[in-house]
Coordinates of C-alpha atoms and ligand atoms in Angstrom, one line a residue:
X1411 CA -24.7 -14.8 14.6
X1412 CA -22.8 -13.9 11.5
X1413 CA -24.8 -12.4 8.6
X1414 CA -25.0 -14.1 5.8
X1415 CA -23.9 -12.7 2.7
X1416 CA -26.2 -11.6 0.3
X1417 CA -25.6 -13.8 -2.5
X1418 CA -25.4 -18.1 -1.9
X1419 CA -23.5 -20.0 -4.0
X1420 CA -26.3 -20.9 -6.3
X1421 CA -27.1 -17.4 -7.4
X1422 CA -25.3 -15.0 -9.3
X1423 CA -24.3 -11.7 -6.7
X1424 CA -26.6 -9.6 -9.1
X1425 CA -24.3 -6.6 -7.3
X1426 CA -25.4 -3.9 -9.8
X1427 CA -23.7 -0.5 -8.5
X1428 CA -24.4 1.9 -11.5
X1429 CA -26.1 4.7 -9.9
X1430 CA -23.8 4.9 -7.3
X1431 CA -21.2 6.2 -9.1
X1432 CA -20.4 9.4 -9.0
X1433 CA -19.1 10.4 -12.3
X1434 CA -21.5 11.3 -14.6
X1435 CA -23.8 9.4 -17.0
X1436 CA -21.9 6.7 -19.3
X1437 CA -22.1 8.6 -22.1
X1438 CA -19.6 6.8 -23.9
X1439 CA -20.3 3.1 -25.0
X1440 CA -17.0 3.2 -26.4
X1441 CA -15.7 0.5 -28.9
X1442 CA -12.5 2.2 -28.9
X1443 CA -9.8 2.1 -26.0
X1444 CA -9.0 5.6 -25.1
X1445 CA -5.7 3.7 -23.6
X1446 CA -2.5 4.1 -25.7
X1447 CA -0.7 0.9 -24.2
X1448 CA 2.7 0.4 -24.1
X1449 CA 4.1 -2.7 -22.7
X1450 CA 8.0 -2.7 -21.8
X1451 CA 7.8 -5.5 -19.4
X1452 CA 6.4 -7.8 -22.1
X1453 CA 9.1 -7.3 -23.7
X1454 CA 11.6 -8.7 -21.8
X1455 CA 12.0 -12.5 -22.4
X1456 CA 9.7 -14.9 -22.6
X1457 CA 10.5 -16.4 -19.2
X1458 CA 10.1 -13.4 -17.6
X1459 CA 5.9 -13.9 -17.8
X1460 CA 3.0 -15.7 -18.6
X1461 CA 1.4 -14.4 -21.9
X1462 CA -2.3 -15.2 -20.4
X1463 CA -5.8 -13.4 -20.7
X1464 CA -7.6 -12.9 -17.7
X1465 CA -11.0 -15.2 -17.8
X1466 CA -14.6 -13.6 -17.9
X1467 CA -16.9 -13.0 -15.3
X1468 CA -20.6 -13.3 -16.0
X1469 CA -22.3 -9.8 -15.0
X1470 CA -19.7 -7.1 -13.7
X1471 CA -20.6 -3.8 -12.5
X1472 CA -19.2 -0.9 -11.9
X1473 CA -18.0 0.1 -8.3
X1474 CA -16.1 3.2 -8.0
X1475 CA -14.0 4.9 -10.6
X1476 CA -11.1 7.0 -9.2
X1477 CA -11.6 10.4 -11.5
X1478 CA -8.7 11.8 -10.4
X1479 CA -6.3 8.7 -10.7
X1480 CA -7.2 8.4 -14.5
X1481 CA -6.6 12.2 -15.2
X1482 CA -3.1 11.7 -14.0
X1483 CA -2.8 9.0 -16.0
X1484 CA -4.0 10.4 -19.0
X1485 CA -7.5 7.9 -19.3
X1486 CA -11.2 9.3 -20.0
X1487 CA -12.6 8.8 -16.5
X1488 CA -16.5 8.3 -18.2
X1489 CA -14.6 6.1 -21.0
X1490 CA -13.6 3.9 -17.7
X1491 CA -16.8 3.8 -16.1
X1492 CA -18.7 3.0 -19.8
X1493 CA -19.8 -0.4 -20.1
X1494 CA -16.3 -0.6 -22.1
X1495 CA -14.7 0.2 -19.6
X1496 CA -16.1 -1.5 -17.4
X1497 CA -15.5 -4.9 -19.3
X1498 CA -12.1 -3.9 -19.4
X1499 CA -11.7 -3.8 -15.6
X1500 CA -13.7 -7.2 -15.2
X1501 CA -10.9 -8.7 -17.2
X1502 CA -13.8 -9.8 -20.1
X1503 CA -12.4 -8.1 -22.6
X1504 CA -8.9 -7.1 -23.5
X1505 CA -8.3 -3.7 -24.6
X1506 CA -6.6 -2.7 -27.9
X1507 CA -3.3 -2.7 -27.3
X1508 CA -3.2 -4.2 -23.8
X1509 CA -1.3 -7.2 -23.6
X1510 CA -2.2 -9.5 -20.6
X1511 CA 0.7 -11.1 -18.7
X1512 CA 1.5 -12.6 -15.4
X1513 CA 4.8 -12.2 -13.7
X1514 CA 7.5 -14.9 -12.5
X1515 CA 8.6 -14.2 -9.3
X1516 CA 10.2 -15.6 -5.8
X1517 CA 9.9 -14.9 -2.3
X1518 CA 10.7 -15.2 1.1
X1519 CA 7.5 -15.5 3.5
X1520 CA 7.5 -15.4 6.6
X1521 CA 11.2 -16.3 6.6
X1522 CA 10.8 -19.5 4.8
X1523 CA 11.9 -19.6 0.9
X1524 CA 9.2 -20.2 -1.8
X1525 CA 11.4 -20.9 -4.9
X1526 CA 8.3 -20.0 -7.3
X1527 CA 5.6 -17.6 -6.6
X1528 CA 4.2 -15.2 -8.9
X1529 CA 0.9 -13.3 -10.3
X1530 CA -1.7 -16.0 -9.0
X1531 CA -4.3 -13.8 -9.6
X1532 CA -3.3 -10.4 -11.4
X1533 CA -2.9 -9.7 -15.1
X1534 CA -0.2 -6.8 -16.2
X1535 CA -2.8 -5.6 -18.6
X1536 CA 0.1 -3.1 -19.9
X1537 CA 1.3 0.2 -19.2
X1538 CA 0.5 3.9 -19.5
X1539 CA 2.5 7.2 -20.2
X1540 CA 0.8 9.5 -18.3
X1541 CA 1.1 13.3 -18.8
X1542 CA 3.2 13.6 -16.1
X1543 CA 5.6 11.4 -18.4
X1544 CA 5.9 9.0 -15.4
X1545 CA 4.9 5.1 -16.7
X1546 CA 2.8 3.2 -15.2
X1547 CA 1.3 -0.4 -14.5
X1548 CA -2.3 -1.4 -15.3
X1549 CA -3.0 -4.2 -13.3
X1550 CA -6.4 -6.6 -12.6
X1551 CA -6.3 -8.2 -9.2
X1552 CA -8.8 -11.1 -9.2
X1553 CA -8.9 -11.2 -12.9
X1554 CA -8.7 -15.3 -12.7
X1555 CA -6.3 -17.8 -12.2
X1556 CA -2.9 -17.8 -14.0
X1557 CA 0.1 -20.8 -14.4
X1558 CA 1.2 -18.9 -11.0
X1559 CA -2.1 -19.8 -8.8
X1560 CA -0.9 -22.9 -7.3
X1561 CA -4.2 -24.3 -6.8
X1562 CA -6.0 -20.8 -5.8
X1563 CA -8.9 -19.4 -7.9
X1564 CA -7.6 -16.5 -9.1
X1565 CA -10.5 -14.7 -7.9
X1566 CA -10.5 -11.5 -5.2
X1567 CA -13.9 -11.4 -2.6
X1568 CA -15.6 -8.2 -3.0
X1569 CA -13.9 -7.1 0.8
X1570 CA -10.4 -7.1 0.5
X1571 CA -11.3 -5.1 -3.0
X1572 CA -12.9 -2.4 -1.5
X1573 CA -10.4 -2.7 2.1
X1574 CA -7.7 -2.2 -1.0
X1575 CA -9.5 0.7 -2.8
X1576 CA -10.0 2.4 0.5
X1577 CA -6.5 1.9 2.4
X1578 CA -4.4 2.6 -1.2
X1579 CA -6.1 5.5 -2.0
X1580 CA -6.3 6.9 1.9
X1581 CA -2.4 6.0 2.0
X1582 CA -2.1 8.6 -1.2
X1583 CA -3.6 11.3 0.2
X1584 CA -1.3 11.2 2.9
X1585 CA 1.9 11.3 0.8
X1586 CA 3.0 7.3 0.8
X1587 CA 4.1 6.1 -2.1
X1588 CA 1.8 3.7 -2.6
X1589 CA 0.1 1.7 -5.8
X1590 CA -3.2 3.1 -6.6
X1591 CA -6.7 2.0 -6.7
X1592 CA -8.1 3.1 -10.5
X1593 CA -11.5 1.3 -10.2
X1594 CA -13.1 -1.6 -8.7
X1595 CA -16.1 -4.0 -10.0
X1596 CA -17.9 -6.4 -8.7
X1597 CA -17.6 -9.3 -10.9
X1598 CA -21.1 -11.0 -10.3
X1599 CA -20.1 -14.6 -9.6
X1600 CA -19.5 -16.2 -6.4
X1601 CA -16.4 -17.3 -4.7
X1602 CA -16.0 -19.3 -2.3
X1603 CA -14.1 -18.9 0.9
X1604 CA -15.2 -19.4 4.7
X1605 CA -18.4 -18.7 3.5
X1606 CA -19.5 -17.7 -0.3
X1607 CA -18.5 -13.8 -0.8
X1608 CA -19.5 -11.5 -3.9
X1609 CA -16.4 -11.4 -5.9
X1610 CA -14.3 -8.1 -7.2
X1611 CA -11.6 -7.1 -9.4
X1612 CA -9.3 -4.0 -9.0
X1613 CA -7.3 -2.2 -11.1
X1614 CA -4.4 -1.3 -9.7
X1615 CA -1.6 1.1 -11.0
X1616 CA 2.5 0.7 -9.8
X1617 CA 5.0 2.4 -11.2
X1618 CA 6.0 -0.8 -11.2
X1619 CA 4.8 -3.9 -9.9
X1620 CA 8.9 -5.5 -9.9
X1621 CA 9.4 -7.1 -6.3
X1622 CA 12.4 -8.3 -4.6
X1623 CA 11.1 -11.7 -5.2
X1624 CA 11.2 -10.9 -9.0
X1625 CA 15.5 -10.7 -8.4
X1626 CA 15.2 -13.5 -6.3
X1627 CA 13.7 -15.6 -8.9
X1628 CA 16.1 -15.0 -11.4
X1629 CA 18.7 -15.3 -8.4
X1630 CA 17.8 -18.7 -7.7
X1631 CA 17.7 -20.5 -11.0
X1632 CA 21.3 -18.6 -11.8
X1633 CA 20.1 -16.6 -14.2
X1634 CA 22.7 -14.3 -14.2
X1635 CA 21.9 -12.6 -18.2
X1636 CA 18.0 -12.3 -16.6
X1637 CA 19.2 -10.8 -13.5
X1638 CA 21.0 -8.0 -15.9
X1639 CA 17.9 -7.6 -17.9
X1640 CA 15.9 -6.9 -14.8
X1641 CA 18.1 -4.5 -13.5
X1642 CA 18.8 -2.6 -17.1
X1643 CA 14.6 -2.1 -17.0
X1644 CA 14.5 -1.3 -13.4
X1645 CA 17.0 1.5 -13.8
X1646 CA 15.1 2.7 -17.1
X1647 CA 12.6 3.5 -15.3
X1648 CA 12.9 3.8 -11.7
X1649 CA 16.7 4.9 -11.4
X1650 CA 17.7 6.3 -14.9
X1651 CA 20.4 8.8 -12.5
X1652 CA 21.9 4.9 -11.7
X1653 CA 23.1 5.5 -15.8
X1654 CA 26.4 8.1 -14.8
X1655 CA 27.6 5.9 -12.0
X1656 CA 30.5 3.8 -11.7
X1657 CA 28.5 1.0 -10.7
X1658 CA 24.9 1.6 -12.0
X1659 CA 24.1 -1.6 -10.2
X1660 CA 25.3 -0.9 -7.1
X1661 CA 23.5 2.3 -7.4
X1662 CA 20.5 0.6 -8.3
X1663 CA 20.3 -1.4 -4.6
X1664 CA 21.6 1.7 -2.6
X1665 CA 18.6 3.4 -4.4
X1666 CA 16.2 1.0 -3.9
X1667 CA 17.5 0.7 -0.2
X1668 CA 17.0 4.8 0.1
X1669 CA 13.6 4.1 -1.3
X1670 CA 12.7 2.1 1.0
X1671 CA 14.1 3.5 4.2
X1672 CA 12.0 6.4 3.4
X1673 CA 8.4 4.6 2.9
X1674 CA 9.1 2.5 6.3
X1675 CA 9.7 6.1 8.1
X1676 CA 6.3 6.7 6.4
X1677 CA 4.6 3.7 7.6
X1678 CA 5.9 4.6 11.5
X1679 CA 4.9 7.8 11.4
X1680 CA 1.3 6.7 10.6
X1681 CA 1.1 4.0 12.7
X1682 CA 0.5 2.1 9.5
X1683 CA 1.2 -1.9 9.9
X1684 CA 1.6 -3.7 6.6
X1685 CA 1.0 -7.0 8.2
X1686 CA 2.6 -9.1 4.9
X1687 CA 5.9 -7.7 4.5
X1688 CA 7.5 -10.8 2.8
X1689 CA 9.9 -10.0 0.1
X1690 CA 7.3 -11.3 -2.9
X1691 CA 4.9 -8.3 -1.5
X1692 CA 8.1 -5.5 -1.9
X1693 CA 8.8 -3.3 -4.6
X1694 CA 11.7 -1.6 -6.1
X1695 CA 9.7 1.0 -6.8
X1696 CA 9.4 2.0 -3.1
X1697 CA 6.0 2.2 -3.3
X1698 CA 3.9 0.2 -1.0
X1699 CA 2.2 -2.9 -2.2
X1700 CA -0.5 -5.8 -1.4
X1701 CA -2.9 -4.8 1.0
X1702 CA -3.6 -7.6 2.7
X1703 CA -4.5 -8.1 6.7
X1704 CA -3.2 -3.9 7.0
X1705 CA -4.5 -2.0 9.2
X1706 CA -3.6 1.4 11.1
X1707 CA -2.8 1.1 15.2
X1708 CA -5.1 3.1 17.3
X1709 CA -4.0 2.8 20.9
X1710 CA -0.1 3.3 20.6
X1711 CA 1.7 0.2 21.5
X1712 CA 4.9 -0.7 19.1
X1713 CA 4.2 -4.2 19.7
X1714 CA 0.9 -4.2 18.3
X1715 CA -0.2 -6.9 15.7
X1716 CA -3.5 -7.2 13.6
X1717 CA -3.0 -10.3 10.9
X1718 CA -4.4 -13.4 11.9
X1719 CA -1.8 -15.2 10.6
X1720 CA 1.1 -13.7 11.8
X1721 CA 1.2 -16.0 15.2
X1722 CA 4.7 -15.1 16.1
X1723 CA 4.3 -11.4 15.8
X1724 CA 7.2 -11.2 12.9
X1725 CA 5.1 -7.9 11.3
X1726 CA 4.4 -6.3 14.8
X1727 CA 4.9 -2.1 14.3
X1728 CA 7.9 -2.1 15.9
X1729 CA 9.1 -4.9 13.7
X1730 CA 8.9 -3.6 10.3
X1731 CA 12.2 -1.0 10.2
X1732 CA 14.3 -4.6 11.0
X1733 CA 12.1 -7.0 8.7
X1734 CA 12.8 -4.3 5.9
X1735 CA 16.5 -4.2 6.6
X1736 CA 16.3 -7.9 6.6
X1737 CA 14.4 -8.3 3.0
X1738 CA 16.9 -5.8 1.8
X1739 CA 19.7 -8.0 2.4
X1740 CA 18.3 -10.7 0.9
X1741 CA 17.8 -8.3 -2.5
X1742 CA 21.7 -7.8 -2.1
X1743 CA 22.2 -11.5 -2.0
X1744 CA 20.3 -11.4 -5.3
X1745 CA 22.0 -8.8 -6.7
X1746 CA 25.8 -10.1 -5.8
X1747 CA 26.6 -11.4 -9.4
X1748 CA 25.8 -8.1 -11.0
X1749 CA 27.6 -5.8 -8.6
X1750 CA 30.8 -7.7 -9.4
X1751 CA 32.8 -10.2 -10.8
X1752 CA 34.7 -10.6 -7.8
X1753 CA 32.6 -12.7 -5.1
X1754 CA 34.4 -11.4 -2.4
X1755 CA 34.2 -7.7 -3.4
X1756 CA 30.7 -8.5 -4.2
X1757 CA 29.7 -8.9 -0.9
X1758 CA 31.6 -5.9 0.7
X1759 CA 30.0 -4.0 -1.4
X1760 CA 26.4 -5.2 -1.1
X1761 CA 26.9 -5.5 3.0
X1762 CA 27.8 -1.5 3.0
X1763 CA 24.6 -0.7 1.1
X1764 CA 22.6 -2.9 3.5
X1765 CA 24.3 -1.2 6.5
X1766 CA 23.1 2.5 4.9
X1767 CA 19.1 0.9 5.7
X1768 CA 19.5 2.2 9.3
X1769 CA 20.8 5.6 9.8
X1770 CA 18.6 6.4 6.2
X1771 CA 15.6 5.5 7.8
X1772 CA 16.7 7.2 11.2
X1773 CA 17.2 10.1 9.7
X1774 CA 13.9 10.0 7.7
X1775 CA 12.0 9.0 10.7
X1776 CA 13.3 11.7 12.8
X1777 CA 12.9 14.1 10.3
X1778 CA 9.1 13.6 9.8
X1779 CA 8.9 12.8 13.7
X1780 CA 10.0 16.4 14.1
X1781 CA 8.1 17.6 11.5
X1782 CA 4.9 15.7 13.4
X1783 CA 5.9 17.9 16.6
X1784 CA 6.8 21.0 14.9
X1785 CA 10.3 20.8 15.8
X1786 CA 12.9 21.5 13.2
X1787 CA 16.3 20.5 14.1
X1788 CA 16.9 16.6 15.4
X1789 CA 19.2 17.7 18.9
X1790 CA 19.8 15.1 21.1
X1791 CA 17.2 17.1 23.0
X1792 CA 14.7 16.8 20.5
X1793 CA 15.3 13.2 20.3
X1794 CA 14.8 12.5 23.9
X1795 CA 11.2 14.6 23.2
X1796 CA 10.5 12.5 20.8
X1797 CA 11.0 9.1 22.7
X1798 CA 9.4 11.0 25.9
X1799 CA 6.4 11.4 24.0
X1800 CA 6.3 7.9 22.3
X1801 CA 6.7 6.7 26.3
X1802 CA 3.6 8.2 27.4
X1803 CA 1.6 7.5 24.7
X1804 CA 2.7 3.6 25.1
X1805 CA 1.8 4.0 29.1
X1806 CA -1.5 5.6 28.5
X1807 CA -2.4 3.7 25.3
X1808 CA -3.7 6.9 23.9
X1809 CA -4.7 7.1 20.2
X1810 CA -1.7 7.7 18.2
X1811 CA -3.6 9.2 15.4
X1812 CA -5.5 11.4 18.0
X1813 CA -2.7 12.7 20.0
X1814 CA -0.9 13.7 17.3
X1815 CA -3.9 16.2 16.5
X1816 CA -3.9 17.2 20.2
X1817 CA -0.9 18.6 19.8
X1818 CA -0.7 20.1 16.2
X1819 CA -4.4 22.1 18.2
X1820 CA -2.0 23.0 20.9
X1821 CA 0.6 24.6 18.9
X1822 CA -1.8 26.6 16.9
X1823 CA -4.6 27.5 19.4
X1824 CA -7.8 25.4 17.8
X1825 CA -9.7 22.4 18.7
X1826 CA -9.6 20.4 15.6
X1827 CA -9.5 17.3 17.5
X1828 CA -13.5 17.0 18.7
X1829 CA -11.8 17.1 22.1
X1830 CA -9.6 14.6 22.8
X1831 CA -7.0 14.4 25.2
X1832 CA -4.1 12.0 25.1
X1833 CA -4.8 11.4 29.1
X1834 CA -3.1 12.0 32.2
X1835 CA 0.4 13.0 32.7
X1836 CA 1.3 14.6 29.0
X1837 CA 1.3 18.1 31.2
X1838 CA 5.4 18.1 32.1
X1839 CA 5.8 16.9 29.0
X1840 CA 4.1 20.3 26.7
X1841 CA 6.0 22.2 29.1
X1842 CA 9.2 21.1 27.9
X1843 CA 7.9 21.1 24.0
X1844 CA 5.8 24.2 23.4
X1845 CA 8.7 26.4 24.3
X1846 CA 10.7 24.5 21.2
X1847 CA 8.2 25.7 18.7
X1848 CA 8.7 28.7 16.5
X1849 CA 6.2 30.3 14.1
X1850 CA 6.0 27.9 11.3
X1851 CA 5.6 24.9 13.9
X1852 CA 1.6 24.8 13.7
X1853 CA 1.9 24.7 9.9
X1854 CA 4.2 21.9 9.5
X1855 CA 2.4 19.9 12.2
X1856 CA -1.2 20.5 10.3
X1857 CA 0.7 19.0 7.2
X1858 CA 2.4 15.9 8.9
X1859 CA -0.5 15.1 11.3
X1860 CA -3.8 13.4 9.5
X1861 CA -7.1 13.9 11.5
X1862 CA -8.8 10.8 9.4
X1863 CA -7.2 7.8 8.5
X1864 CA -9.0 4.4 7.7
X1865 CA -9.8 2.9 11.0
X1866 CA -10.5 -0.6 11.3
X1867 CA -13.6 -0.5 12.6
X1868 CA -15.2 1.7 10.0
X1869 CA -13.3 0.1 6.9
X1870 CA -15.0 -3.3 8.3
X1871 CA -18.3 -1.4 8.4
X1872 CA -17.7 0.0 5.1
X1873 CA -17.0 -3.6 3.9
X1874 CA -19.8 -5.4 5.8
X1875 CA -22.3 -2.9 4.1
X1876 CA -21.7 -3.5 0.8
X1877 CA -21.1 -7.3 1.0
X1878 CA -23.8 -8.1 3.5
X1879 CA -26.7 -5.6 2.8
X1880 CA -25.3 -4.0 -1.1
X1881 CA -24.9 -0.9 0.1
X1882 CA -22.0 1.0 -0.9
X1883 CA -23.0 4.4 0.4
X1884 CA -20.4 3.8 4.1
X1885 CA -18.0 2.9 1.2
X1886 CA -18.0 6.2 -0.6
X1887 CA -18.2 7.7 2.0
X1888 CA -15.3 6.6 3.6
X1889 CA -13.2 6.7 0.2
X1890 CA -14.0 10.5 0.0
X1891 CA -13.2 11.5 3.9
X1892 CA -10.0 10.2 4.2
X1893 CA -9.4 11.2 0.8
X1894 CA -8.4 14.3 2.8
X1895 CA -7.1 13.1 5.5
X1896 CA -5.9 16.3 7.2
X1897 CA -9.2 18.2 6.6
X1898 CA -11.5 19.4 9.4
X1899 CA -15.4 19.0 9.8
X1900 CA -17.0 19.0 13.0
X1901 CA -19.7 16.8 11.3
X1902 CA -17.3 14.2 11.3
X1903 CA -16.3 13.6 14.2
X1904 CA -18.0 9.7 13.9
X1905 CA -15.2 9.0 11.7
X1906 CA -11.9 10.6 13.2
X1907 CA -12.2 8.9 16.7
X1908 CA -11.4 5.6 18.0
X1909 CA -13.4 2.6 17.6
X1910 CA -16.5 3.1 20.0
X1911 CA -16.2 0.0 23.2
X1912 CA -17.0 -2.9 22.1
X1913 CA -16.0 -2.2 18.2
X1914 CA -12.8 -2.0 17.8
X1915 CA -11.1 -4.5 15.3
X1916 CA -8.1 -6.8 16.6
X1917 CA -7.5 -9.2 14.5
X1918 CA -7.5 -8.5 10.6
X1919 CA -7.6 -11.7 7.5
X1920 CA -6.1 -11.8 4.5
X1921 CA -9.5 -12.7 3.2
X1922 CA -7.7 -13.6 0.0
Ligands
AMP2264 P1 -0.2 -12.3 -1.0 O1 0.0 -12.9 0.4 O2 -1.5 -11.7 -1.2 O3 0.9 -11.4 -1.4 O4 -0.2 -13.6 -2.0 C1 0.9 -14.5 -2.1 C2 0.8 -15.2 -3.4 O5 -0.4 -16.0 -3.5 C3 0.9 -14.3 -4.6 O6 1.7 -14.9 -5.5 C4 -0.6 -14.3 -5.1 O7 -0.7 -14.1 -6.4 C5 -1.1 -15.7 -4.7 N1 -2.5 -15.7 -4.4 C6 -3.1 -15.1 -3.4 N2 -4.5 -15.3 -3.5 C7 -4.7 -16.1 -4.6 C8 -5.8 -16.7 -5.2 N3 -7.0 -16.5 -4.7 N4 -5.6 -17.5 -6.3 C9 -4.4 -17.7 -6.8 N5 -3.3 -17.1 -6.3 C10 -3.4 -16.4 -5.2
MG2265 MG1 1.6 -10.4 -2.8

């Protein structure tokens, strides 16, 4: 029988999470916003946004506050988890100097063209410079409904929040470029879904939250002046190097495209599977957005699949190289009038940076595929390790995460790996690859190879916790272990192994 969750429609979730924080006491009631806001993107045009508050939520509380995240960006960590802060998060009240906004943008999902999509549920509360002088986005996800919800809420369940927190910040640690997790609440009110969940917000942080879709919606209205302003912004302050070339727009997609060859190489080599890659859910930043139905493959198999509503497998593993290449070109098809005036010309141009997507993220999986095995230089005979390897592991299902780990122990003479073995028939194969390894191997293999990563079945334990039975504690928990991901503690073993019989997670929902 499915639990029911702990709230019913009729009540409010009464989720009250203070003492589980773990900064320290809110000694800051704050009526001032230790945020100096700076909002470029509200800048642009009018028709770029929607100028629109997020709407109030009647009891939020505090989930977790990510300490670290906010020194980076400059923000008072204890300001954030004040009741200030907190009301911030919750969308109830808008900061001094923040200045709400919901983006216009396109996308293609699934394949199929949605002319007009946009921030259904998200507010661009405004950006930070941090003291890394890098800007960023502050963003609420479930912060209400906008003129871009088509008929959706608005609102976020509590789940995919945390799933969100946990995967974003786990992705981090392990050197994706990925949008960040800041904090999360739990709003207090009820939304509705399958069956009535607690609700969430989270505030996310992007260098920039700018999607393919966001060209393609200027693209497909003919927007051509829009089209320029987006890229002008885009190279401000993704590209500025895009400034000294010959054709800083051309630059712009071959950066992008180098971008994002190098974040798909990331996702392979972690067995990461997106599950939502439609162009809407891309960014030029090359950082990894929207985490929806993700989830990380255990048993290796490079046609594996978790989203429950990806029926024809479009986002498999093995997929997501291609579907990349794919969204890229449709980027370039956006781009076309700004790269130049010549249609014809255009298109040469925009079909040779397309065509760089494959041998840049060859080279940038090899690279970190060596780099996994200790190996330094990408021979043909190297390459034919690699695929070896990648073989067996698909014959013998054995835990890509795992095996990895197996190895790294093998190369360096531990057992950080509780004891697993890949299985049978990997012997020939170490006898052809140990010889290969010289004296750094062990150390670049420690540094490539994570021992905890967020498994399915424990970010659904994690998840059913806190929504069915308010405990947050296997949420912590989880947030803090694969905060460091290539640690080692033989107490943990629970949480670096496969999912025990019986548990392991197959099919993962949107939930949104
Ligand atoms: P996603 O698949 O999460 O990238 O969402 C696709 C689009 O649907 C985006 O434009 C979202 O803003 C929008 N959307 C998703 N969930 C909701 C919701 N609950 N209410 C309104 N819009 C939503
Ligand atoms: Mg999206």
């Amino acid at each position: 029988m499915t639990p029911t969750p702990i709230c019913d429609a009729e009540q409010r979730c009464g989720f009250r999470y203070n003492g589980l924080m773990n900064n320290g006491p809110m000694n800051n009631p704050g009526g001032t916003t230790p945020i100096a806001f700076d909002n470029s993107y509200a800048r642009l045009p009018e028709h770029f946004f929607a100028r629109q508050p997020p709407s109030h939520v009647s009891s939020p509380s505090i989930i977790r506050v990510n300490s670290a995240l906010a020194a980076q960006l400059g923000i008072d960590a204890d300001w954030l988890a004040s009741p200030a802060g907190i009301q911030m998060v919750a969308g109830n009240q808008n900061p001094p100097g923040a200045d709400p906004i919901s983006t216009v943008y396109a996308g293609f999902q699934f394949g199929n063209w949605n002319p007009q999509l946009g921030d259904g549920r998200a507010h661009l509360l405004g950006e930070v410079v941090g003291p890394d002088n890098v800007r960023y986005d502050i963003q609420l996800k479930g912060s209400g409904p906008t003129p871009y919800s088509r008929g959706g809420d608005g609102r976020a369940p509590l789940g995919p929040v945390l799933r969100e927190y946990i995967v974003s910040e786990a992705m981090a640690a392990m050197g994706v470029p990925t949008t960040r997790t800041l904090a999360a609440v739990a709003t207090g009110d009820i939304v509705q879904r399958d069956e009535p969940q607690p609700g969430g917000v989270l505030a996310r942080v992007a260098q920039s939250h700018i999607r393919i879709g966001t060209f393609q919606y200027f693209s497909s209205i003919q927007d051509v002046e829009a089209l320029q302003l987006l890229a002008e912004h885009v190279i401000d302050r993704h590209y500025p190097h895009c400034r000294e070339l010959d054709n800083p727009y051309l630059g712009l997609l071959e950066a992008v495209i180098e971008h994002q060859a190098e974040l798909i190489a990331k996702w392979q080599l972690l067995g990461f599977i997106h599950g939502v890659m439609n162009t809407d859910n891309m960014l030029l930043s090359g950082e990894t957005v929207d985490y929806g139905p993700c989830a990380f493959m255990d048993a290796f198999d490079p046609a594996t699949v978790f989203s429950s509503i990806d029926h024809a497998g479009r986002y498999a593993y093995q997929n997501q190289p291609g579907i990349a290449n794919w969204n890229l070109a449709t980027l370039a098809q956006a781009m076309l009038p700004l790269l130049d005036a010549n249609r014809d010309a255009a298109v040469a141009m925009a079909q040779q940076a397309v065509d760089g997507f494959a041998p840049l993220f060859v080279a940038a999986y090899q690279q970190g595929m060596g780099n996994k095995l200790g190996l330094q230089i990408a021979s043909d005979e190297t390459i034919e390790l690699m695929n070896d390897l990648l073989g067996l592991m698909r014959a013998s299902r054995s835990d890509f995460t795992l095996t990895f780990r197996y190895l790294t122990d093998l190369a360096g003479d531990q057992d950080e790996h509780y004891g697993y073995h890949p299985g049978d028939g990997f012997d020939d194969w170490v006898r052809r690859w140990q010889p290969q390894l010289d004296e750094q191997a062990h150390s670049r293999m420690v540094a490539a190879n994570p021992l905890y990563i967020p498994r399915n079945h424990l970010v659904e334990d994690a998840i059913e916790a806190a929504v069915y039975r308010a405990d947050l504690g296997p949420f912590h928990r989880l947030v803090e272990i694969t905060g460091k991901p290539y640690g080692y503690d033989p107490a943990l073993e629970r949480f670096a192994m496969p999912a025990p019989p019986g548990q392991s997670v197959r099919q993962t929902f949107c939930g949104t």
